[in-house]
PDB file of C-alpha atoms in Angstrom:
ATOM      1  CA  UNK A   1     -10.179   1.844 -11.457  1.00 50.00           C
ATOM      2  CA  UNK A   2     -10.014   2.440  -7.791  1.00 54.00           C
ATOM      3  CA  UNK A   3      -6.418   3.099  -7.608  1.00 53.00           C
ATOM      4  CA  UNK A   4      -6.395   5.623 -10.541  1.00 61.00           C
ATOM      5  CA  UNK A   5      -8.988   7.208  -8.626  1.00 61.00           C
ATOM      6  CA  UNK A   6      -6.612   7.739  -5.611  1.00 62.00           C
ATOM      7  CA  UNK A   7      -3.801   9.053  -8.296  1.00 71.00           C
ATOM      8  CA  UNK A   8      -5.957  11.402  -9.545  1.00 84.00           C
ATOM      9  CA  UNK A   9      -5.727  14.643  -7.606  1.00 88.00           C
ATOM     10  CA  UNK A  10      -9.104  16.683  -8.574  1.00 90.00           C
ATOM     11  CA  UNK A  11     -10.719  13.191  -8.415  1.00 90.00           C
ATOM     12  CA  UNK A  12     -10.148  12.812  -4.604  1.00 90.00           C
ATOM     13  CA  UNK A  13     -10.756  16.235  -4.033  1.00 92.00           C
ATOM     14  CA  UNK A  14     -14.335  16.310  -5.495  1.00 92.00           C
ATOM     15  CA  UNK A  15     -14.959  12.912  -3.199  1.00 92.00           C
ATOM     16  CA  UNK A  16     -13.798  14.603  -0.327  1.00 93.00           C
ATOM     17  CA  UNK A  17     -15.604  17.230  -0.401  1.00 94.00           C
ATOM     18  CA  UNK A  18     -18.331  15.254  -1.883  1.00 94.00           C
ATOM     19  CA  UNK A  19     -17.980  12.899   1.817  1.00 94.00           C
ATOM     20  CA  UNK A  20     -18.255  16.021   4.171  1.00 94.00           C
ATOM     21  CA  UNK A  21     -21.152  17.314   1.975  1.00 93.00           C
ATOM     22  CA  UNK A  22     -22.741  13.634   2.601  1.00 94.00           C
ATOM     23  CA  UNK A  23     -21.470  13.263   5.922  1.00 93.00           C
ATOM     24  CA  UNK A  24     -23.205  16.925   6.955  1.00 92.00           C
ATOM     25  CA  UNK A  25     -26.757  15.933   5.670  1.00 91.00           C
ATOM     26  CA  UNK A  26     -26.666  12.690   7.226  1.00 91.00           C
ATOM     27  CA  UNK A  27     -25.111  14.378  10.571  1.00 87.00           C
ATOM     28  CA  UNK A  28     -27.824  17.024   9.365  1.00 86.00           C
ATOM     29  CA  UNK A  29     -30.960  14.032   8.589  1.00 88.00           C
ATOM     30  CA  UNK A  30     -30.039  11.917  12.143  1.00 85.00           C
ATOM     31  CA  UNK A  31     -29.911  14.541  14.126  1.00 78.00           C
ATOM     32  CA  UNK A  32     -28.709  15.231  17.832  1.00 73.00           C
ATOM     33  CA  UNK A  33     -28.582  11.583  19.302  1.00 75.00           C
ATOM     34  CA  UNK A  34     -26.355  10.232  17.144  1.00 78.00           C
ATOM     35  CA  UNK A  35     -23.237  11.715  15.992  1.00 78.00           C
ATOM     36  CA  UNK A  36     -20.839  11.572  13.128  1.00 78.00           C
ATOM     37  CA  UNK A  37     -17.904  12.508  14.501  1.00 83.00           C
ATOM     38  CA  UNK A  38     -15.507  10.228  13.273  1.00 88.00           C
ATOM     39  CA  UNK A  39     -17.181   9.832   9.810  1.00 92.00           C
ATOM     40  CA  UNK A  40     -14.860  13.214   9.375  1.00 93.00           C
ATOM     41  CA  UNK A  41     -12.392  12.103   9.631  1.00 95.00           C
ATOM     42  CA  UNK A  42     -12.606  10.225   6.095  1.00 94.00           C
ATOM     43  CA  UNK A  43     -12.038  12.969   3.966  1.00 95.00           C
ATOM     44  CA  UNK A  44      -9.093  14.894   6.101  1.00 95.00           C
ATOM     45  CA  UNK A  45      -7.076  11.797   5.853  1.00 95.00           C
ATOM     46  CA  UNK A  46      -7.778  11.283   2.222  1.00 93.00           C
ATOM     47  CA  UNK A  47      -6.722  14.339   1.458  1.00 94.00           C
ATOM     48  CA  UNK A  48      -3.345  14.628   4.176  1.00 94.00           C
ATOM     49  CA  UNK A  49      -2.680  11.364   2.223  1.00 93.00           C
ATOM     50  CA  UNK A  50      -2.971  11.539  -1.151  1.00 93.00           C
ATOM     51  CA  UNK A  51      -3.060  15.300  -2.406  1.00 92.00           C
ATOM     52  CA  UNK A  52      -0.884  17.477   0.210  1.00 93.00           C
ATOM     53  CA  UNK A  53      -0.990  19.358   4.429  1.00 95.00           C
ATOM     54  CA  UNK A  54      -2.697  22.563   2.403  1.00 96.00           C
ATOM     55  CA  UNK A  55      -6.265  20.444   1.210  1.00 95.00           C
ATOM     56  CA  UNK A  56      -6.168  18.681   4.184  1.00 96.00           C
ATOM     57  CA  UNK A  57      -6.682  21.664   6.617  1.00 96.00           C
ATOM     58  CA  UNK A  58      -9.176  23.046   4.504  1.00 96.00           C
ATOM     59  CA  UNK A  59     -11.357  19.614   4.891  1.00 96.00           C
ATOM     60  CA  UNK A  60     -10.544  19.948   8.371  1.00 96.00           C
ATOM     61  CA  UNK A  61     -11.814  23.606   8.572  1.00 96.00           C
ATOM     62  CA  UNK A  62     -14.468  23.280   6.283  1.00 96.00           C
ATOM     63  CA  UNK A  63     -15.594  19.722   8.389  1.00 94.00           C
ATOM     64  CA  UNK A  64     -15.376  21.803  11.437  1.00 93.00           C
ATOM     65  CA  UNK A  65     -17.850  25.158   9.918  1.00 93.00           C
ATOM     66  CA  UNK A  66     -20.183  22.276   8.806  1.00 92.00           C
ATOM     67  CA  UNK A  67     -20.658  20.357  11.586  1.00 88.00           C
ATOM     68  CA  UNK A  68     -21.663  23.566  13.602  1.00 86.00           C
ATOM     69  CA  UNK A  69     -23.263  24.880  11.191  1.00 87.00           C
ATOM     70  CA  UNK A  70     -25.361  21.241  11.705  1.00 86.00           C
ATOM     71  CA  UNK A  71     -25.463  22.362  15.124  1.00 81.00           C
ATOM     72  CA  UNK A  72     -26.631  25.419  15.152  1.00 80.00           C
ATOM     73  CA  UNK A  73     -28.963  24.105  12.209  1.00 81.00           C
ATOM     74  CA  UNK A  74     -30.697  20.925  14.465  1.00 78.00           C
ATOM     75  CA  UNK A  75     -31.178  23.680  17.063  1.00 70.00           C
ATOM     76  CA  UNK A  76     -29.267  21.964  19.961  1.00 68.00           C
ATOM     77  CA  UNK A  77     -30.129  23.230  23.057  1.00 71.00           C
ATOM     78  CA  UNK A  78     -26.720  24.961  24.082  1.00 72.00           C
ATOM     79  CA  UNK A  79     -27.774  26.717  27.636  1.00 76.00           C
ATOM     80  CA  UNK A  80     -25.102  29.330  25.409  1.00 77.00           C
ATOM     81  CA  UNK A  81     -23.770  30.290  22.441  1.00 77.00           C
ATOM     82  CA  UNK A  82     -20.752  30.231  23.428  1.00 82.00           C
ATOM     83  CA  UNK A  83     -20.441  26.339  23.915  1.00 81.00           C
ATOM     84  CA  UNK A  84     -21.559  26.127  19.399  1.00 78.00           C
ATOM     85  CA  UNK A  85     -18.215  28.136  19.245  1.00 83.00           C
ATOM     86  CA  UNK A  86     -16.228  25.905  22.009  1.00 87.00           C
ATOM     87  CA  UNK A  87     -17.583  22.239  20.293  1.00 83.00           C
ATOM     88  CA  UNK A  88     -16.480  23.898  16.694  1.00 85.00           C
ATOM     89  CA  UNK A  89     -12.883  24.846  17.867  1.00 92.00           C
ATOM     90  CA  UNK A  90     -12.530  21.290  19.672  1.00 92.00           C
ATOM     91  CA  UNK A  91     -13.874  20.221  16.339  1.00 91.00           C
ATOM     92  CA  UNK A  92     -11.168  21.780  14.805  1.00 95.00           C
ATOM     93  CA  UNK A  93      -8.772  20.839  16.805  1.00 96.00           C
ATOM     94  CA  UNK A  94      -9.536  17.491  16.324  1.00 95.00           C
ATOM     95  CA  UNK A  95      -9.499  17.503  12.918  1.00 96.00           C
ATOM     96  CA  UNK A  96      -6.136  19.918  12.262  1.00 97.00           C
ATOM     97  CA  UNK A  97      -4.449  17.336  14.951  1.00 97.00           C
ATOM     98  CA  UNK A  98      -5.340  14.518  12.148  1.00 96.00           C
ATOM     99  CA  UNK A  99      -3.989  16.672   9.155  1.00 97.00           C
ATOM    100  CA  UNK A 100      -1.235  17.807  10.131  1.00 97.00           C
ATOM    101  CA  UNK A 101      -0.333  13.939  11.982  1.00 97.00           C
ATOM    102  CA  UNK A 102      -1.153  12.494   8.702  1.00 96.00           C
ATOM    103  CA  UNK A 103       0.693  14.749   6.992  1.00 96.00           C
ATOM    104  CA  UNK A 104       3.790  14.372   8.362  1.00 97.00           C
ATOM    105  CA  UNK A 105       3.609  10.553   8.181  1.00 97.00           C
ATOM    106  CA  UNK A 106       2.901  10.342   4.790  1.00 96.00           C
ATOM    107  CA  UNK A 107       6.169  12.518   4.443  1.00 96.00           C
ATOM    108  CA  UNK A 108       8.440  10.542   6.455  1.00 97.00           C
ATOM    109  CA  UNK A 109       6.883   7.031   4.627  1.00 97.00           C
ATOM    110  CA  UNK A 110       8.111   8.770   1.395  1.00 96.00           C
ATOM    111  CA  UNK A 111      11.634   9.939   2.712  1.00 97.00           C
ATOM    112  CA  UNK A 112      12.218   6.394   3.884  1.00 97.00           C
ATOM    113  CA  UNK A 113      10.851   5.175   0.226  1.00 97.00           C
ATOM    114  CA  UNK A 114      13.759   7.311  -1.977  1.00 97.00           C
ATOM    115  CA  UNK A 115      16.175   6.787   1.306  1.00 97.00           C
ATOM    116  CA  UNK A 116      15.521   2.812   0.571  1.00 96.00           C
ATOM    117  CA  UNK A 117      15.900   3.138  -3.009  1.00 95.00           C
ATOM    118  CA  UNK A 118      19.099   5.000  -3.134  1.00 94.00           C
ATOM    119  CA  UNK A 119      19.863   2.591  -0.008  1.00 93.00           C
ATOM    120  CA  UNK A 120      19.307  -0.711  -2.230  1.00 89.00           C
ATOM    121  CA  UNK A 121      20.748   0.474  -5.038  1.00 86.00           C
ATOM    122  CA  UNK A 122      24.477   1.389  -3.404  1.00 85.00           C
ATOM    123  CA  UNK A 123      24.126  -1.918  -2.265  1.00 81.00           C
ATOM    124  CA  UNK A 124      24.008  -3.119  -5.634  1.00 76.00           C
ATOM    125  CA  UNK A 125      27.275  -1.016  -6.520  1.00 71.00           C
ATOM    126  CA  UNK A 126      28.984  -3.374  -3.679  1.00 70.00           C
ATOM    127  CA  UNK A 127      30.622  -6.471  -3.876  1.00 62.00           C
ATOM    128  CA  UNK A 128      31.902  -7.201  -0.589  1.00 66.00           C
ATOM    129  CA  UNK A 129      34.994  -9.977   0.034  1.00 62.00           C
ATOM    130  CA  UNK A 130      34.310 -11.746   3.181  1.00 67.00           C
ATOM    131  CA  UNK A 131      35.679 -14.239   4.986  1.00 71.00           C
ATOM    132  CA  UNK A 132      39.708 -15.455   5.070  1.00 78.00           C
ATOM    133  CA  UNK A 133      41.570 -15.041   1.834  1.00 79.00           C
ATOM    134  CA  UNK A 134      45.141 -17.636   1.545  1.00 86.00           C
ATOM    135  CA  UNK A 135      47.921 -15.125   0.400  1.00 86.00           C
ATOM    136  CA  UNK A 136      51.212 -16.368  -0.331  1.00 87.00           C
ATOM    137  CA  UNK A 137      54.154 -15.000   2.124  1.00 85.00           C
ATOM    138  CA  UNK A 138      56.225 -15.105  -0.137  1.00 85.00           C
ATOM    139  CA  UNK A 139      54.562 -13.740  -3.676  1.00 85.00           C
ATOM    140  CA  UNK A 140      51.099 -13.000  -2.816  1.00 84.00           C
ATOM    141  CA  UNK A 141      49.658 -14.756  -4.866  1.00 88.00           C
ATOM    142  CA  UNK A 142      45.544 -15.827  -3.678  1.00 87.00           C
ATOM    143  CA  UNK A 143      43.948 -19.158  -3.634  1.00 88.00           C
ATOM    144  CA  UNK A 144      40.509 -18.578  -5.277  1.00 84.00           C
ATOM    145  CA  UNK A 145      37.639 -21.355  -3.332  1.00 81.00           C
ATOM    146  CA  UNK A 146      38.465 -23.841  -6.791  1.00 88.00           C
ATOM    147  CA  UNK A 147      42.201 -23.969  -5.287  1.00 87.00           C
ATOM    148  CA  UNK A 148      43.885 -22.049  -7.952  1.00 89.00           C
ATOM    149  CA  UNK A 149      46.301 -19.913  -7.213  1.00 91.00           C
ATOM    150  CA  UNK A 150      45.507 -16.155  -8.901  1.00 91.00           C
ATOM    151  CA  UNK A 151      47.133 -13.023  -8.668  1.00 89.00           C
ATOM    152  CA  UNK A 152      46.163 -10.550  -6.015  1.00 85.00           C
ATOM    153  CA  UNK A 153      45.103  -7.891  -8.299  1.00 85.00           C
ATOM    154  CA  UNK A 154      42.806 -10.455 -10.237  1.00 86.00           C
ATOM    155  CA  UNK A 155      41.506 -11.779  -7.391  1.00 84.00           C
ATOM    156  CA  UNK A 156      40.186  -8.719  -6.165  1.00 82.00           C
ATOM    157  CA  UNK A 157      38.708  -7.615  -9.735  1.00 81.00           C
ATOM    158  CA  UNK A 158      37.249 -10.428 -10.051  1.00 81.00           C
ATOM    159  CA  UNK A 159      34.827 -10.019  -6.765  1.00 78.00           C
ATOM    160  CA  UNK A 160      35.006  -6.398  -6.559  1.00 77.00           C
ATOM    161  CA  UNK A 161      34.153  -3.646  -8.518  1.00 75.00           C
ATOM    162  CA  UNK A 162      37.935  -2.435  -7.697  1.00 79.00           C
ATOM    163  CA  UNK A 163      40.102  -1.866 -10.871  1.00 80.00           C
ATOM    164  CA  UNK A 164      44.219  -1.646 -10.234  1.00 79.00           C
ATOM    165  CA  UNK A 165      46.369   0.613 -10.920  1.00 82.00           C
ATOM    166  CA  UNK A 166      50.238   0.372 -10.937  1.00 80.00           C
ATOM    167  CA  UNK A 167      52.542   2.770  -9.301  1.00 85.00           C
ATOM    168  CA  UNK A 168      55.362   2.708  -6.334  1.00 83.00           C
ATOM    169  CA  UNK A 169      55.680   3.894  -3.026  1.00 84.00           C
ATOM    170  CA  UNK A 170      58.075   5.992  -1.293  1.00 84.00           C
ATOM    171  CA  UNK A 171      60.139   2.797   0.229  1.00 83.00           C
ATOM    172  CA  UNK A 172      60.093   0.982  -2.995  1.00 84.00           C
ATOM    173  CA  UNK A 173      61.041   3.877  -4.697  1.00 84.00           C
ATOM    174  CA  UNK A 174      64.198   4.205  -3.067  1.00 84.00           C
ATOM    175  CA  UNK A 175      64.685   0.736  -2.433  1.00 86.00           C
ATOM    176  CA  UNK A 176      64.654   0.297  -6.195  1.00 85.00           C
ATOM    177  CA  UNK A 177      66.401   3.573  -7.662  1.00 87.00           C
ATOM    178  CA  UNK A 178      68.367   4.723  -5.177  1.00 86.00           C
ATOM    179  CA  UNK A 179      69.707   7.593  -6.979  1.00 85.00           C
ATOM    180  CA  UNK A 180      66.538   9.215  -7.001  1.00 80.00           C
ATOM    181  CA  UNK A 181      65.280  11.517  -4.143  1.00 77.00           C
ATOM    182  CA  UNK A 182      62.033  11.329  -3.146  1.00 70.00           C
ATOM    183  CA  UNK A 183      60.948  14.432  -0.566  1.00 65.00           C
ATOM    184  CA  UNK A 184      57.319  12.980   0.580  1.00 54.00           C
ATOM    185  CA  UNK A 185      55.823  12.325   3.931  1.00 53.00           C
ATOM    186  CA  UNK A 186      52.867   9.816   2.037  1.00 52.00           C
TER     187      UNK A 186
END
C-alpha cells in the first residue's frame, strides 16, 4: 500500500500539500515558542525525491509563505516589518536549497542505476580468457583444462563469444602464392 502510494504522483502531491497545511496549523497552534522549521522539510523532500524539482520548488515557496503567514498571524513581536521579510526569505532559501539538492542527488542516483544496469548487461556479454594458455609451438593447438589438445579456434570459441573467419595475411599470401602481387600496407 505505502509502496504504491509513493509511485502515485497525484497522491504524493495531495499528501505533500496536506502535510504543509497540517504543519502550518500545528505551527499556529503552538505559537512562537515552538518552532516547526524542520517539519516543513518533509513535504519538500517527498516531492523533490518522488515527483520532480518543480513541485519541490512550489512546496518550498508554499512552506515559506505558510510559515511567514503564521508569523504574522501570531503577532510575533518584531521591532520592524522587514524582519518578517528577512525571516521569510531565509526560510525560502533553505527550503529551495533542500529541494534543489535532493532533486540533484535523486537525478544522479537515477543516472547511476541506468549506468549500472548497462554495465551489468555489458559484463554479462563479455567472457574473458584469463591465465596462461599452454599452446603448442608448432601446430598452435591449446591444452584445455582436462589436458586434451584442441585447435585454437575451437578453444577460443568454447571460452568466449568470438567467432572465427579465416583469411590469409599478406606475408602468408606471398609465401603460399608468390605469383600474386598484393600491394597492401595492412
